[in-house]
Amino acid sequence: MKEVIKLEEETKTIEVGEDIFKLNEKMAEENKKIFEKYGIKAFDVMGSVGAGKTSLIEKLVEKLKEKYSIAVINGDLATTVDADTIGKHGIRVVQINTGKECHLEAYMIKKALEKINLEKINLLFIENVGNLICPSDFKLGTEKRIVVISVTEGQHVVVKHPLTFLSADIVVINKIDLAEVMGVNLDKLENEIKNINPNIKTVRTSCKNGFGIENLIRLLNL
Amino acid sequence: MHEYLTTKQIVESVLSEAEKHGAKKVLEVHLTIGKLTVLGIEQVKFYYELLTKETIMENSRLIIEEEEPLVECENCGYKGNIHFEMEDVYHFLIPTLTCPKCGKTVKIVKGKEVLVKSVKVVVEEKNV
């Protein structure tokens, strides 16, 4: 025979109020304090796979390595390809392999900073994981957030990813030497960015021939 | 895309709260997700079911409230929902930080949270 015991449950509602994303924000604030303490200008470079983040950082490093002591943190799911490329310029590079994670988080940066002699640098570029969506949810504590898009991503890249542009400071439109072949209207792209976020500064570049890099350096106040 | 990790953090947070209160079982979890995050609600629900298996959260109800974004304009004092513009070409609503009242730029106050608001738990089971 089956016996059923009926239970009367005493329940309770616990008010929690914990913001899961706040944990990252707190860590980002700590990173920010570290940057301030050591007088380091730090920039988060975000964008799709193949937008030209590594090439852009390479160009910036080439132009700025006499004036600044630079370090670069590279984020990728796997490989050290980017770190090897940037490392050829004789600066300190730390590669973060996230495994399966689609973005960098503030705690990863804090760990990477332990591998850098912070007293010896005053400029840091953080190359986020190639992804135009997820990194926007996770601030890293940098002074500015740069989004790199390229004309090979098509005319609709901005309107398809509006949330990314709400939290960016600077948008680099790269590969403009290919705009004509790709049939991409650069003015329209720029207008779409400004419509979403009027505070964003845009700059057109071609990392292949170096066009626009000086303009970007001015925008970054470097 | 980062729903798995975020949901894992949600589950860990709930489990630790439940443990603090000596809960035997979790019945309901009330969650607020801001509309300006890039989290997919359906994916969060999927991972929630998966990640709560064989814990005291198994079979609990996950109630997600999507939070409307709140923006504030320092120039004219506008406080309200973020403005959406209809894109003529794409026929799609695109969010904009342009103030709907004065045209200057607004600041995001709310809409990027993943908040574990409250948890309903069983503290004791009594025989009747």
Coordinates of C-alpha atoms in Angstrom, one line a residue:
Chain A
M1 CA 0.0 0.0 0.0
K2 CA 1.2 3.5 -0.8
E3 CA 1.4 5.9 2.0
V4 CA 1.3 9.6 1.4
I5 CA 2.4 12.1 3.9
K6 CA 1.1 15.6 3.3
L7 CA 3.5 18.3 4.3
E8 CA 2.6 21.8 5.3
E9 CA 5.4 24.0 4.3
E10 CA 6.5 27.1 6.1
T11 CA 7.7 29.4 3.5
K12 CA 9.5 32.7 3.6
T13 CA 10.3 35.4 1.1
I14 CA 13.9 36.6 1.2
E15 CA 14.5 40.1 -0.2
V16 CA 17.9 39.8 -2.0
G17 CA 18.5 42.8 -4.3
E18 CA 21.8 41.6 -5.6
D19 CA 22.7 42.9 -9.1
I20 CA 24.8 40.2 -10.8
F21 CA 26.4 42.6 -13.1
K22 CA 27.4 44.9 -10.2
L23 CA 30.1 42.4 -9.3
N24 CA 31.9 43.1 -12.5
E25 CA 31.3 46.8 -12.2
K26 CA 32.9 46.8 -8.7
M27 CA 35.9 45.0 -10.1
A28 CA 36.1 47.5 -13.0
E29 CA 36.1 50.4 -10.4
E30 CA 39.1 48.7 -8.8
N31 CA 40.9 48.4 -12.1
K32 CA 40.2 52.1 -12.7
K33 CA 41.8 53.0 -9.4
I34 CA 44.9 51.0 -10.3
F35 CA 45.1 52.8 -13.6
E36 CA 44.8 56.2 -11.8
K37 CA 47.3 55.2 -9.1
Y38 CA 50.0 54.4 -11.7
G39 CA 49.0 57.2 -14.1
I40 CA 48.1 54.7 -16.9
K41 CA 45.8 55.7 -19.7
A42 CA 43.7 52.6 -20.6
F43 CA 41.5 51.8 -23.6
D44 CA 39.1 48.9 -24.2
V45 CA 39.1 48.0 -27.9
M46 CA 36.0 46.1 -28.9
G47 CA 34.6 44.8 -32.2
S48 CA 33.8 41.8 -34.4
V49 CA 36.3 39.1 -35.4
G50 CA 38.3 40.6 -38.3
A51 CA 37.2 44.2 -37.8
G52 CA 40.9 45.2 -37.5
K53 CA 41.4 45.5 -33.7
T54 CA 44.8 44.0 -33.7
S55 CA 45.9 45.9 -36.8
L56 CA 44.7 49.1 -35.3
I57 CA 46.5 48.5 -32.0
E58 CA 49.6 47.7 -34.0
K59 CA 49.4 51.0 -35.9
L60 CA 48.8 52.9 -32.7
V61 CA 51.8 51.2 -31.0
E62 CA 54.0 52.0 -34.0
K63 CA 53.2 55.7 -33.8
L64 CA 53.2 56.0 -30.0
K65 CA 55.9 53.7 -28.8
E66 CA 58.5 56.5 -28.6
K67 CA 56.3 58.8 -26.6
Y68 CA 54.7 56.2 -24.3
S69 CA 55.6 53.0 -22.5
I70 CA 52.9 50.7 -23.8
A71 CA 51.5 47.4 -22.8
V72 CA 48.7 45.4 -24.5
I73 CA 46.3 42.8 -23.1
N74 CA 44.9 40.5 -25.8
G75 CA 41.7 38.6 -25.3
D76 CA 40.8 35.6 -27.4
L77 CA 39.1 32.3 -26.9
A78 CA 42.3 30.5 -28.0
T79 CA 45.8 31.0 -29.4
T80 CA 48.5 33.6 -28.9
V81 CA 48.4 34.8 -32.5
D82 CA 47.5 38.4 -31.6
A83 CA 49.9 38.6 -28.7
D84 CA 52.7 37.3 -31.0
T85 CA 51.8 39.9 -33.7
I86 CA 51.8 42.8 -31.2
G87 CA 54.8 41.4 -29.3
K88 CA 57.0 41.9 -32.4
H89 CA 56.9 45.7 -31.6
G90 CA 59.0 45.0 -28.4
I91 CA 56.3 46.0 -25.9
R92 CA 54.8 44.0 -23.0
V93 CA 51.9 41.8 -24.1
V94 CA 49.7 39.6 -22.0
Q95 CA 47.4 37.1 -23.8
I96 CA 44.2 36.1 -22.0
N97 CA 42.7 32.9 -23.4
T98 CA 39.1 32.9 -22.2
G99 CA 38.4 29.3 -23.3
K100 CA 34.7 29.5 -24.1
E101 CA 33.9 33.0 -22.8
C102 CA 32.7 35.5 -25.3
H103 CA 34.0 38.6 -23.7
L104 CA 36.6 39.9 -21.2
E105 CA 35.6 40.7 -17.7
A106 CA 37.1 43.1 -15.2
Y107 CA 38.5 40.3 -13.0
M108 CA 40.5 38.9 -16.0
I109 CA 42.1 42.3 -16.5
K110 CA 43.0 42.5 -12.8
K111 CA 44.7 39.2 -13.2
A112 CA 46.5 40.2 -16.3
L113 CA 47.7 43.4 -14.7
E114 CA 49.6 41.3 -12.2
K115 CA 51.8 40.2 -15.1
I116 CA 52.7 43.7 -16.0
N117 CA 55.2 46.0 -14.2
L118 CA 52.7 48.9 -13.8
E119 CA 55.3 51.4 -12.8
K120 CA 57.0 51.0 -16.1
I121 CA 54.0 51.7 -18.4
N122 CA 51.7 54.6 -18.9
L123 CA 49.5 53.4 -21.8
L124 CA 47.5 50.2 -22.0
F125 CA 45.4 48.9 -24.8
I126 CA 43.0 46.0 -24.0
E127 CA 41.9 44.1 -27.1
N128 CA 38.6 42.4 -26.2
V129 CA 37.4 39.1 -27.6
G130 CA 36.2 39.4 -31.2
N131 CA 32.5 40.0 -30.7
L132 CA 30.3 43.0 -31.3
I133 CA 27.6 42.1 -28.8
C134 CA 28.7 40.7 -25.4
P135 CA 31.6 42.9 -24.3
S136 CA 29.2 45.8 -24.1
D137 CA 27.7 44.3 -20.9
F138 CA 31.1 44.3 -19.2
K139 CA 33.0 47.4 -18.4
L140 CA 36.7 46.8 -17.7
G141 CA 37.6 50.1 -15.9
T142 CA 39.2 51.8 -18.9
E143 CA 39.1 55.5 -19.6
K144 CA 37.4 55.0 -22.9
R145 CA 35.7 52.3 -24.8
I146 CA 36.5 52.1 -28.5
V147 CA 34.4 50.1 -30.9
V148 CA 36.1 49.1 -34.2
I149 CA 33.8 48.3 -37.1
S150 CA 34.8 47.8 -40.7
V151 CA 33.1 48.3 -44.0
T152 CA 33.4 44.5 -44.8
E153 CA 30.8 43.9 -42.1
G154 CA 28.3 45.6 -44.4
Q155 CA 26.1 48.6 -44.4
H156 CA 23.8 47.4 -41.6
V157 CA 26.4 46.6 -39.0
V158 CA 25.5 49.5 -36.7
V159 CA 21.7 49.2 -36.7
K160 CA 21.9 45.5 -36.2
H161 CA 23.9 46.0 -32.9
P162 CA 22.5 49.2 -31.4
L163 CA 23.2 48.3 -27.8
T164 CA 26.9 48.1 -28.4
F165 CA 27.0 51.8 -29.4
L166 CA 25.0 53.0 -26.4
S167 CA 28.0 52.4 -24.2
A168 CA 30.9 53.3 -26.5
D169 CA 32.9 56.5 -26.6
I170 CA 34.7 56.2 -29.9
V171 CA 33.9 54.3 -33.0
V172 CA 36.6 53.6 -35.6
I173 CA 35.3 52.8 -39.0
N174 CA 38.1 50.7 -40.5
K175 CA 39.0 49.4 -44.0
I176 CA 37.6 52.5 -45.7
D177 CA 39.9 51.8 -48.6
L178 CA 37.3 49.0 -49.4
A179 CA 34.2 51.1 -48.9
E180 CA 33.6 51.6 -52.6
V181 CA 34.1 48.0 -53.5
M182 CA 31.8 47.0 -50.7
G183 CA 29.2 49.6 -51.7
V184 CA 29.1 51.0 -48.2
N185 CA 28.0 54.5 -47.6
L186 CA 30.3 55.9 -44.8
D187 CA 28.2 59.0 -44.2
K188 CA 25.2 56.9 -43.6
L189 CA 27.1 54.6 -41.2
E190 CA 28.3 57.7 -39.3
N191 CA 24.8 59.1 -39.1
E192 CA 23.4 55.8 -37.8
I193 CA 26.0 55.8 -35.0
K194 CA 25.3 59.4 -34.0
N195 CA 21.6 58.7 -34.0
I196 CA 22.0 56.0 -31.5
N197 CA 24.6 57.9 -29.4
P198 CA 25.2 61.6 -30.2
N199 CA 28.2 61.6 -27.7
I200 CA 30.2 59.1 -29.8
K201 CA 33.2 60.4 -31.8
T202 CA 33.8 58.6 -35.0
V203 CA 37.0 58.3 -37.0
R204 CA 37.6 56.7 -40.4
T205 CA 40.7 54.6 -40.8
S206 CA 42.5 52.2 -43.0
C207 CA 44.9 50.2 -41.1
K208 CA 46.3 48.9 -44.3
N209 CA 47.6 52.3 -45.5
G210 CA 47.7 54.1 -42.1
F211 CA 44.9 56.6 -43.1
G212 CA 43.2 58.2 -40.1
I213 CA 45.5 56.9 -37.4
E214 CA 46.7 60.4 -36.5
N215 CA 43.1 61.5 -36.2
L216 CA 42.4 58.7 -33.8
I217 CA 45.5 59.5 -31.7
R218 CA 44.2 63.1 -31.4
L219 CA 40.7 61.8 -30.4
L220 CA 42.3 59.7 -27.7
N221 CA 44.3 62.8 -26.4
L222 CA 47.5 60.9 -26.8
Chain B
M1 CA 25.8 34.6 -25.5
H2 CA 27.0 34.9 -21.9
E3 CA 23.6 33.7 -20.5
Y4 CA 25.3 30.5 -19.2
L5 CA 27.8 32.3 -17.0
T6 CA 25.3 34.9 -15.9
T7 CA 22.7 32.3 -15.0
K8 CA 25.3 30.3 -13.1
Q9 CA 26.0 33.4 -11.1
I10 CA 22.3 33.9 -10.5
V11 CA 22.0 30.3 -9.2
E12 CA 25.0 30.6 -7.0
S13 CA 23.7 33.9 -5.5
V14 CA 20.3 32.3 -4.8
L15 CA 21.8 29.2 -3.3
S16 CA 24.0 31.2 -1.0
E17 CA 21.1 33.4 0.2
A18 CA 18.9 30.3 0.7
E19 CA 21.7 28.6 2.7
K20 CA 22.1 31.7 4.9
H21 CA 18.4 31.5 5.8
G22 CA 18.5 27.8 6.4
A23 CA 16.1 27.0 3.5
K24 CA 15.2 23.5 2.7
K25 CA 13.9 24.2 -0.8
V26 CA 13.6 27.2 -3.2
L27 CA 10.1 27.7 -4.6
E28 CA 10.4 30.9 -6.6
V29 CA 13.1 33.3 -7.8
H30 CA 12.1 36.8 -8.9
L31 CA 14.6 38.3 -11.3
T32 CA 14.7 41.6 -13.0
I33 CA 16.6 41.9 -16.3
G34 CA 17.2 45.3 -17.8
K35 CA 16.2 45.7 -21.5
L36 CA 19.6 47.3 -22.3
T37 CA 21.5 44.1 -21.4
V38 CA 22.3 41.8 -24.2
L39 CA 20.8 38.8 -22.4
G40 CA 18.2 36.6 -24.0
I41 CA 15.4 35.7 -21.6
E42 CA 14.7 32.3 -23.2
Q43 CA 18.3 31.3 -22.9
V44 CA 18.4 32.3 -19.2
K45 CA 15.3 30.2 -18.6
F46 CA 16.9 27.2 -20.4
Y47 CA 20.1 27.4 -18.4
Y48 CA 18.2 28.0 -15.2
E49 CA 16.5 24.7 -15.5
L50 CA 19.7 22.9 -16.4
L51 CA 21.8 24.5 -13.6
T52 CA 19.3 24.0 -10.8
K53 CA 19.1 20.3 -11.3
E54 CA 20.0 18.3 -8.3
T55 CA 20.0 21.4 -6.1
I56 CA 17.4 22.7 -3.7
M57 CA 16.4 25.0 -6.5
E58 CA 15.3 22.2 -8.8
N59 CA 11.8 22.7 -10.2
S60 CA 11.6 26.2 -8.7
R61 CA 9.7 28.9 -10.7
L62 CA 11.8 31.5 -12.3
I63 CA 9.8 34.7 -12.7
I64 CA 11.6 37.2 -14.9
E65 CA 10.5 40.8 -15.1
E66 CA 12.0 42.8 -17.9
E67 CA 12.9 46.3 -16.8
E68 CA 12.2 49.2 -19.1
P69 CA 15.3 51.4 -19.5
L70 CA 15.3 54.7 -17.6
V71 CA 17.2 57.7 -18.9
E72 CA 17.8 61.2 -17.5
C73 CA 18.6 64.4 -19.2
E74 CA 20.9 66.8 -17.4
N75 CA 19.9 69.6 -19.7
C76 CA 16.1 69.7 -19.5
G77 CA 15.4 67.3 -16.6
Y78 CA 13.6 64.7 -18.7
K79 CA 13.3 61.4 -16.9
G80 CA 11.7 58.5 -18.5
N81 CA 12.0 55.7 -21.0
I82 CA 14.7 55.7 -23.6
H83 CA 13.6 57.1 -26.9
F84 CA 13.3 54.8 -29.9
E85 CA 13.5 56.1 -33.4
M86 CA 11.8 54.4 -36.4
E87 CA 14.4 53.6 -39.0
D88 CA 12.7 54.2 -42.3
V89 CA 14.8 51.8 -44.3
Y90 CA 14.8 49.0 -41.8
H91 CA 11.3 49.6 -40.3
F92 CA 12.8 48.9 -37.0
L93 CA 12.9 50.7 -33.7
I94 CA 16.4 51.8 -32.8
P95 CA 17.2 53.1 -29.3
T96 CA 18.8 56.5 -29.1
L97 CA 20.5 58.6 -26.4
T98 CA 19.0 61.8 -27.9
C99 CA 16.6 63.4 -25.4
P100 CA 13.1 63.3 -26.7
K101 CA 12.3 66.7 -25.1
C102 CA 15.3 68.9 -25.9
G103 CA 17.5 67.0 -28.3
K104 CA 20.6 66.9 -26.0
T105 CA 22.1 63.6 -24.8
V106 CA 20.6 61.6 -22.0
K107 CA 22.3 59.4 -19.4
I108 CA 21.3 55.8 -18.8
V109 CA 20.1 55.4 -15.2
K110 CA 18.4 51.9 -15.4
G111 CA 18.2 49.1 -17.9
K112 CA 21.5 47.3 -17.5
E113 CA 20.8 45.3 -14.3
V114 CA 20.4 41.6 -13.7
L115 CA 18.8 41.8 -10.3
V116 CA 18.0 38.9 -8.0
K117 CA 15.0 40.6 -6.4
S118 CA 13.6 38.1 -4.0
V119 CA 13.5 34.4 -3.4
K120 CA 10.6 32.3 -1.9
V121 CA 11.9 29.4 0.1
V122 CA 10.6 26.6 2.3
V123 CA 12.2 27.0 5.7
E124 CA 10.6 24.0 7.4
E125 CA 8.5 21.1 6.5
K126 CA 6.0 19.9 9.1
N127 CA 3.9 16.8 9.2
V128 CA 0.2 17.5 9.5

